[in-house]
CSV table of C-alpha atoms in Angstrom, one decimal:
chain,number,residue,atom,x,y,z
A,64,MET,CA,31.6,24.5,42.0
A,65,LYS,CA,29.4,23.1,45.0
A,66,THR,CA,26.2,21.0,44.2
A,67,PRO,CA,23.2,23.3,45.4
A,68,GLN,CA,22.0,22.5,48.5
A,69,MET,CA,18.5,21.3,48.0
A,70,PHE,CA,19.4,19.0,45.0
A,71,ARG,CA,22.5,17.6,47.4
A,72,ASP,CA,20.9,16.1,50.1
A,73,CYS,CA,17.2,15.7,48.1
A,74,PRO,CA,15.6,12.5,48.4
A,75,VAL,CA,15.0,11.3,45.0
A,76,PRO,CA,11.3,11.9,44.5
A,77,LEU,CA,12.0,15.7,45.1
A,78,LEU,CA,15.0,15.5,43.1
A,79,VAL,CA,12.5,14.7,40.4
A,80,LEU,CA,9.9,16.8,41.1
A,81,GLY,CA,13.4,19.6,40.6
A,82,LEU,CA,13.6,18.3,37.4
A,83,LEU,CA,10.4,19.2,36.3
A,84,LEU,CA,10.0,22.4,37.8
A,85,THR,CA,13.0,22.9,35.7
A,86,GLY,CA,12.1,22.3,32.6
A,87,VAL,CA,13.6,18.9,32.4
A,88,CYS,CA,11.2,16.1,30.6
A,89,ILE,CA,11.3,12.6,31.9
A,90,ASN,CA,9.2,11.1,29.5
A,91,GLY,CA,7.6,7.8,29.7
A,92,TYR,CA,5.3,7.4,26.8
A,93,LYS,CA,5.9,4.8,24.1
A,94,PRO,CA,6.7,5.9,21.1
A,95,VAL,CA,3.7,5.9,18.3
A,96,ILE,CA,3.5,4.6,14.7
A,97,ILE,CA,1.1,6.0,12.4
A,98,VAL,CA,0.6,4.1,8.8
A,99,HIS,CA,-1.5,6.3,6.4
A,100,GLY,CA,-4.3,5.1,4.2
A,101,LEU,CA,-5.2,5.2,-0.1
A,102,PHE,CA,-4.6,8.7,-1.6
A,103,ASP,CA,-3.0,10.2,1.3
A,104,GLY,CA,0.6,10.6,3.6
A,105,PRO,CA,2.0,12.3,6.7
A,106,LYS,CA,1.3,15.6,5.8
A,107,GLU,CA,-2.8,14.2,6.7
A,108,PHE,CA,-1.1,13.5,9.6
A,109,LYS,CA,0.1,16.9,11.0
A,110,THR,CA,-3.1,17.7,13.4
A,111,LEU,CA,-3.4,14.1,15.3
A,112,SER,CA,0.6,14.5,16.0
A,113,ARG,CA,0.0,17.7,17.6
A,114,TYR,CA,-2.9,16.6,19.6
A,115,ILE,CA,-0.7,13.3,21.0
A,116,ASN,CA,2.1,15.6,21.5
A,117,LYS,CA,-0.7,18.2,23.4
A,118,VAL,CA,-1.7,15.5,26.1
A,119,HIS,CA,1.4,13.5,26.0
A,120,PRO,CA,4.5,16.0,25.6
A,121,GLY,CA,7.3,14.3,24.4
A,122,THR,CA,6.1,11.5,22.7
A,123,GLU,CA,8.1,10.4,19.7
A,124,VAL,CA,5.4,9.9,17.0
A,125,ASP,CA,6.5,8.6,13.6
A,126,VAL,CA,4.4,8.9,10.1
A,127,ILE,CA,5.9,6.6,7.8
A,128,ASP,CA,6.4,8.4,4.8
A,129,LEU,CA,5.7,5.4,2.2
A,130,TYR,CA,4.1,4.9,-0.6
A,131,ASP,CA,1.6,8.4,-0.5
A,132,ASN,CA,-0.4,9.6,-2.7
A,133,MET,CA,-0.8,7.7,-6.0
A,134,CYS,CA,1.9,5.1,-4.6
A,135,SER,CA,-0.4,3.9,-2.5
A,136,LEU,CA,-2.4,1.6,-5.0
A,137,LYS,CA,0.4,-0.8,-5.8
A,138,PRO,CA,0.2,-4.3,-4.0
A,139,MET,CA,-0.5,-4.1,-0.8
A,140,TRP,CA,2.2,-7.0,-0.1
A,141,THR,CA,4.5,-4.9,-1.8
A,142,GLN,CA,3.8,-1.8,0.6
A,143,VAL,CA,3.6,-4.4,3.5
A,144,GLN,CA,7.0,-5.5,3.1
A,145,GLY,CA,8.6,-1.4,2.6
A,146,PHE,CA,6.4,-0.4,5.8
A,147,ARG,CA,8.0,-3.5,7.7
A,148,LYS,CA,11.7,-2.5,6.9
A,149,ALA,CA,10.7,1.2,8.2
A,150,PHE,CA,8.5,-0.1,11.0
A,151,ASN,CA,11.5,-2.5,12.2
A,152,ASP,CA,14.1,0.3,12.4
A,153,ILE,CA,12.1,2.4,14.8
A,154,VAL,CA,10.8,-0.6,17.0
A,155,GLN,CA,14.5,-1.6,16.9
A,156,LYS,CA,15.3,1.9,19.5
A,157,ALA,CA,12.1,1.4,21.2
A,158,PRO,CA,13.1,-1.0,24.0
A,159,ASP,CA,9.9,-0.8,26.0
A,160,GLY,CA,8.0,-1.1,22.5
A,161,VAL,CA,5.7,1.0,20.6
A,162,HIS,CA,1.6,1.9,19.6
A,163,LEU,CA,0.5,1.2,16.1
A,164,LEU,CA,-2.1,3.9,14.8
A,165,CYS,CA,-2.9,3.0,11.7
A,166,PHE,CA,-5.8,4.8,9.1
A,167,SER,CA,-8.1,3.5,6.8
A,168,GLN,CA,-6.2,0.9,4.1
A,169,GLY,CA,-3.0,1.4,6.4
A,170,GLY,CA,-5.0,-0.6,9.0
A,171,LEU,CA,-4.3,-3.6,6.9
A,172,ILE,CA,-0.8,-3.1,6.0
A,173,CYS,CA,-0.6,-3.2,9.9
A,174,ARG,CA,-2.5,-6.6,10.5
A,175,ALA,CA,-0.3,-7.8,7.9
A,176,LEU,CA,2.6,-6.6,9.3
A,177,LEU,CA,1.6,-7.6,13.2
A,178,SER,CA,1.1,-11.1,11.7
A,179,MET,CA,4.5,-11.5,9.9
A,180,VAL,CA,6.8,-9.7,12.3
A,181,PRO,CA,7.7,-12.2,15.2
A,182,ASP,CA,8.3,-10.0,18.1
A,183,HIS,CA,6.9,-7.3,17.0
A,184,LYS,CA,7.1,-5.5,20.7
A,185,VAL,CA,3.4,-3.4,19.8
A,186,HIS,CA,1.7,-3.0,23.0
A,187,THR,CA,-1.9,-1.4,21.3
A,188,PHE,CA,-2.9,-1.6,17.8
A,189,ILE,CA,-5.2,1.3,17.4
A,190,SER,CA,-7.5,0.7,13.7
A,191,LEU,CA,-8.8,4.0,12.7
A,192,SER,CA,-11.9,3.2,10.4
A,193,SER,CA,-9.9,1.0,8.3
A,194,PRO,CA,-11.3,-2.1,5.9
A,195,LEU,CA,-10.6,-4.7,8.3
A,196,ALA,CA,-13.3,-7.4,7.2
A,197,GLY,CA,-13.2,-5.8,3.4
A,198,GLN,CA,-14.8,-3.4,1.6
A,199,TYR,CA,-17.8,-3.3,-1.2
A,200,GLY,CA,-19.0,-0.2,-1.9
A,201,GLU,CA,-19.3,2.4,-4.5
A,202,THR,CA,-17.6,5.6,-2.9
A,203,GLU,CA,-15.3,8.1,-4.3
A,204,TYR,CA,-12.3,6.5,-3.9
A,205,LEU,CA,-13.5,3.5,-5.9
A,206,LYS,CA,-14.5,6.1,-8.8
A,207,ARG,CA,-10.9,7.2,-8.8
A,208,VAL,CA,-9.8,3.9,-9.3
A,209,PHE,CA,-12.2,2.5,-12.0
A,210,PRO,CA,-14.2,5.1,-12.8
A,211,ASP,CA,-16.4,3.3,-15.4
A,212,CYS,CA,-16.8,0.2,-13.1
A,213,MET,CA,-20.1,-0.4,-10.4
A,214,LYS,CA,-19.5,-2.4,-7.1
A,215,LYS,CA,-21.6,-5.2,-9.0
A,216,THR,CA,-19.0,-5.2,-12.0
A,217,VAL,CA,-15.5,-4.3,-10.0
A,218,PHE,CA,-15.1,-8.5,-9.2
A,219,ARG,CA,-14.2,-9.1,-12.9
A,220,ILE,CA,-11.3,-6.2,-12.9
A,221,CYS,CA,-10.2,-7.4,-9.2
A,222,TYR,CA,-10.2,-11.5,-9.4
A,223,ASN,CA,-7.3,-12.1,-11.7
A,224,ARG,CA,-4.2,-11.2,-12.0
A,225,VAL,CA,-3.8,-8.2,-13.3
A,226,GLY,CA,-6.2,-6.9,-10.7
A,227,GLN,CA,-4.5,-8.2,-7.8
A,228,LYS,CA,-1.8,-5.1,-8.8
A,229,VAL,CA,-4.0,-2.2,-7.0
A,230,SER,CA,-4.4,-2.3,-3.8
A,231,ILE,CA,-8.1,-1.6,-3.3
A,232,CYS,CA,-8.5,-5.0,-5.5
A,233,ASP,CA,-6.2,-6.7,-2.4
A,234,TYR,CA,-9.4,-6.1,0.0
A,235,TRP,CA,-12.4,-6.6,-2.4
A,236,ARG,CA,-14.7,-8.6,-0.9
A,237,ASP,CA,-17.4,-9.2,-3.3
A,238,PRO,CA,-20.5,-10.8,-0.9
A,239,HIS,CA,-21.9,-12.0,-4.0
A,240,HIS,CA,-18.7,-14.3,-5.2
A,241,ARG,CA,-17.1,-15.7,-2.1
A,242,SER,CA,-15.7,-18.4,-4.5
A,243,ARG,CA,-14.1,-16.3,-6.7
A,244,TYR,CA,-12.6,-13.8,-3.5
A,245,LEU,CA,-11.5,-17.1,-1.9
A,246,GLN,CA,-9.5,-18.3,-5.3
A,247,ARG,CA,-8.6,-15.8,-6.5
A,248,ASN,CA,-8.0,-13.3,-3.6
A,249,SER,CA,-4.3,-12.8,-2.7
A,250,PHE,CA,-4.1,-10.6,0.6
A,251,LEU,CA,-7.1,-10.4,2.7
A,252,ALA,CA,-8.2,-13.8,2.1
A,253,ILE,CA,-5.0,-15.0,3.2
A,254,LEU,CA,-5.1,-12.5,6.3
A,255,ASN,CA,-7.9,-13.2,7.8
A,256,GLY,CA,-7.5,-16.7,6.8
A,257,ASP,CA,-10.7,-16.9,4.9
A,258,ARG,CA,-8.0,-19.3,2.9
A,259,PRO,CA,-6.0,-21.6,5.1
A,260,HIS,CA,-2.0,-20.9,4.3
A,261,ASN,CA,0.8,-22.8,6.0
A,262,LYS,CA,1.5,-19.7,7.8
A,263,MET,CA,-1.5,-19.2,9.8
A,264,LYS,CA,-0.4,-20.6,13.2
A,265,ALA,CA,3.1,-18.7,13.2
A,266,TRP,CA,1.0,-15.6,12.1
A,267,ARG,CA,-1.9,-15.9,14.8
A,268,GLU,CA,0.8,-16.2,17.3
A,269,ASN,CA,2.4,-13.2,16.4
A,270,PHE,CA,-0.9,-11.2,16.0
A,271,LEU,CA,-1.8,-12.0,19.7
A,272,ARG,CA,1.5,-10.2,21.2
A,273,ILE,CA,-0.3,-7.0,21.0
A,274,LYS,CA,-2.0,-5.9,24.6
A,275,LYS,CA,-5.0,-4.1,23.1
A,276,LEU,CA,-6.9,-3.8,19.4
A,277,VAL,CA,-8.6,-0.6,19.4
A,278,LEU,CA,-11.5,-0.8,16.7
A,279,ILE,CA,-12.4,2.7,15.4
A,280,GLY,CA,-15.7,3.6,13.3
A,281,GLY,CA,-18.6,5.0,12.0
A,282,PRO,CA,-21.8,5.2,10.3
A,283,ASP,CA,-21.3,8.6,8.6
A,284,ASP,CA,-17.9,7.4,7.2
A,285,GLY,CA,-18.8,7.6,3.3
A,286,VAL,CA,-16.0,5.4,2.3
A,287,ILE,CA,-15.1,2.4,4.4
A,288,THR,CA,-18.4,0.2,3.2
A,289,PRO,CA,-19.8,-1.1,4.9
A,290,TRP,CA,-18.8,0.8,7.9
A,291,GLN,CA,-19.0,-2.2,10.3
A,292,SER,CA,-16.5,-3.9,8.7
A,293,SER,CA,-14.3,-1.1,10.4
A,294,HIS,CA,-15.2,-3.4,13.9
A,295,PHE,CA,-15.0,-6.5,11.8
A,296,GLY,CA,-18.4,-7.0,10.4
A,297,PHE,CA,-19.3,-7.7,6.4
A,298,TYR,CA,-22.3,-8.5,4.3
A,299,ASP,CA,-23.4,-11.9,4.0
A,300,SER,CA,-24.8,-12.7,0.4
A,301,ASN,CA,-28.0,-10.7,0.8
A,302,GLU,CA,-25.9,-7.5,1.6
A,303,THR,CA,-26.9,-8.0,5.7
A,304,ILE,CA,-24.4,-7.2,8.0
A,305,VAL,CA,-23.2,-10.0,9.6
A,306,GLU,CA,-21.4,-8.6,13.2
A,307,MET,CA,-17.6,-9.4,14.5
A,308,GLY,CA,-19.0,-12.5,16.5
A,309,ASN,CA,-20.5,-14.4,13.8
A,310,GLN,CA,-18.1,-14.1,11.3
A,311,GLU,CA,-16.2,-17.4,10.1
A,312,PHE,CA,-12.8,-15.9,10.7
A,313,TYR,CA,-13.8,-15.1,14.7
A,314,ARG,CA,-15.8,-18.1,15.2
A,315,ASN,CA,-12.7,-20.5,13.6
A,316,ASP,CA,-10.3,-17.8,15.5
A,317,THR,CA,-8.2,-18.2,12.3
A,318,PHE,CA,-6.0,-15.2,13.6
A,319,GLY,CA,-6.6,-15.0,16.7
A,320,LEU,CA,-9.5,-12.5,17.4
A,321,LYS,CA,-11.4,-14.9,19.4
A,322,THR,CA,-8.8,-15.3,21.6
A,323,LEU,CA,-7.9,-11.2,22.0
A,324,ASN,CA,-11.8,-10.3,22.6
A,325,ALA,CA,-12.1,-13.1,25.2
A,326,ARG,CA,-8.9,-11.8,26.7
A,327,GLY,CA,-11.1,-9.0,27.2
A,328,ASP,CA,-8.1,-7.1,25.2
A,329,VAL,CA,-10.7,-5.7,22.2
A,330,SER,CA,-12.2,-2.3,22.3
A,331,VAL,CA,-14.9,-0.9,19.8
A,332,CYS,CA,-15.5,2.7,19.6
A,333,LEU,CA,-18.3,4.4,17.8
A,334,HIS,CA,-18.6,7.7,16.4
A,335,SER,CA,-21.5,9.0,14.3
A,336,GLY,CA,-21.1,12.3,12.5
A,337,VAL,CA,-17.9,11.4,11.4
A,338,LYS,CA,-16.5,11.5,7.6
A,339,HIS,CA,-13.8,9.6,6.5
A,340,VAL,CA,-11.2,12.4,6.0
A,341,GLN,CA,-12.4,13.7,9.6
A,342,TRP,CA,-11.3,10.6,12.1
A,343,HIS,CA,-7.7,12.0,12.2
A,344,SER,CA,-8.5,15.5,13.0
A,345,ASN,CA,-11.4,15.2,15.1
A,346,TYR,CA,-10.3,15.9,18.7
A,347,THR,CA,-13.7,14.3,20.3
A,348,VAL,CA,-12.5,11.1,19.1
A,349,PHE,CA,-9.1,11.1,19.7
A,350,ARG,CA,-10.0,12.0,23.2
A,351,SER,CA,-12.5,9.4,23.4
A,352,CYS,CA,-11.1,6.8,21.5
A,353,ILE,CA,-7.9,7.3,21.1
A,354,GLU,CA,-6.2,9.4,23.9
A,355,LYS,CA,-6.1,6.8,26.9
A,356,TRP,CA,-4.5,4.0,25.3
A,357,LEU,CA,-1.2,5.9,24.4
A,358,THR,CA,0.4,5.8,27.6
């Protein structure tokens, strides 16, 4: 069978054009790994997956199906280990790297992965409304976990061995009981370097392998409290917001955030009018805060 003339003598650029016109997809987009948040799972991210493939056709989108729904209350380090195995399996098949998009509690799981995994090959880490600097607020989510408690008394449950077996306690940061947080919290205080440990240098180097950090959040979230935690801000002891640049972990550059920002590789995206459960299905948020980083 003879080769058709239009391809036999065709220069390489015209050959590529011909392949595209005949429906053959040449996909140059990095895979996107999505990690869900508290009380949800992969089904909540079908809309977001469609958005990604609408603007970047052929992109491989992997929503990790682990610790769904009530299982998301398991201890954070337990979840991190499970997600790490699934994460590694995906990354090994992506020689050019991946993007990591993580929602709510999932943002902290991804922070831990980026710290613990050497040579993780994550290009962009997108944190979608995550309590990165901690959580302290009376929300619907808190009432589902501790229905008879107010935020002022939750520390009594969270800051002990039993409480630290519940995920939300692992990043509960009571600004009125900082000493207990530093002594008893076994996840966030270690992850953000609030309590020094012998792995800090290695974790910092691993985290700084990312090329871009995208922080997304807004004042009408209703769950992440304070909402500025999604941008690494948090309360002081008077419940006044201390922005990212004045946080102790930023000033001391304990895990590399200050260095990353000095490189110009931190992007902060703020949107009003978006409720917590709407972030991953809001097309305006996707187009303005997410799309351009997934190339």
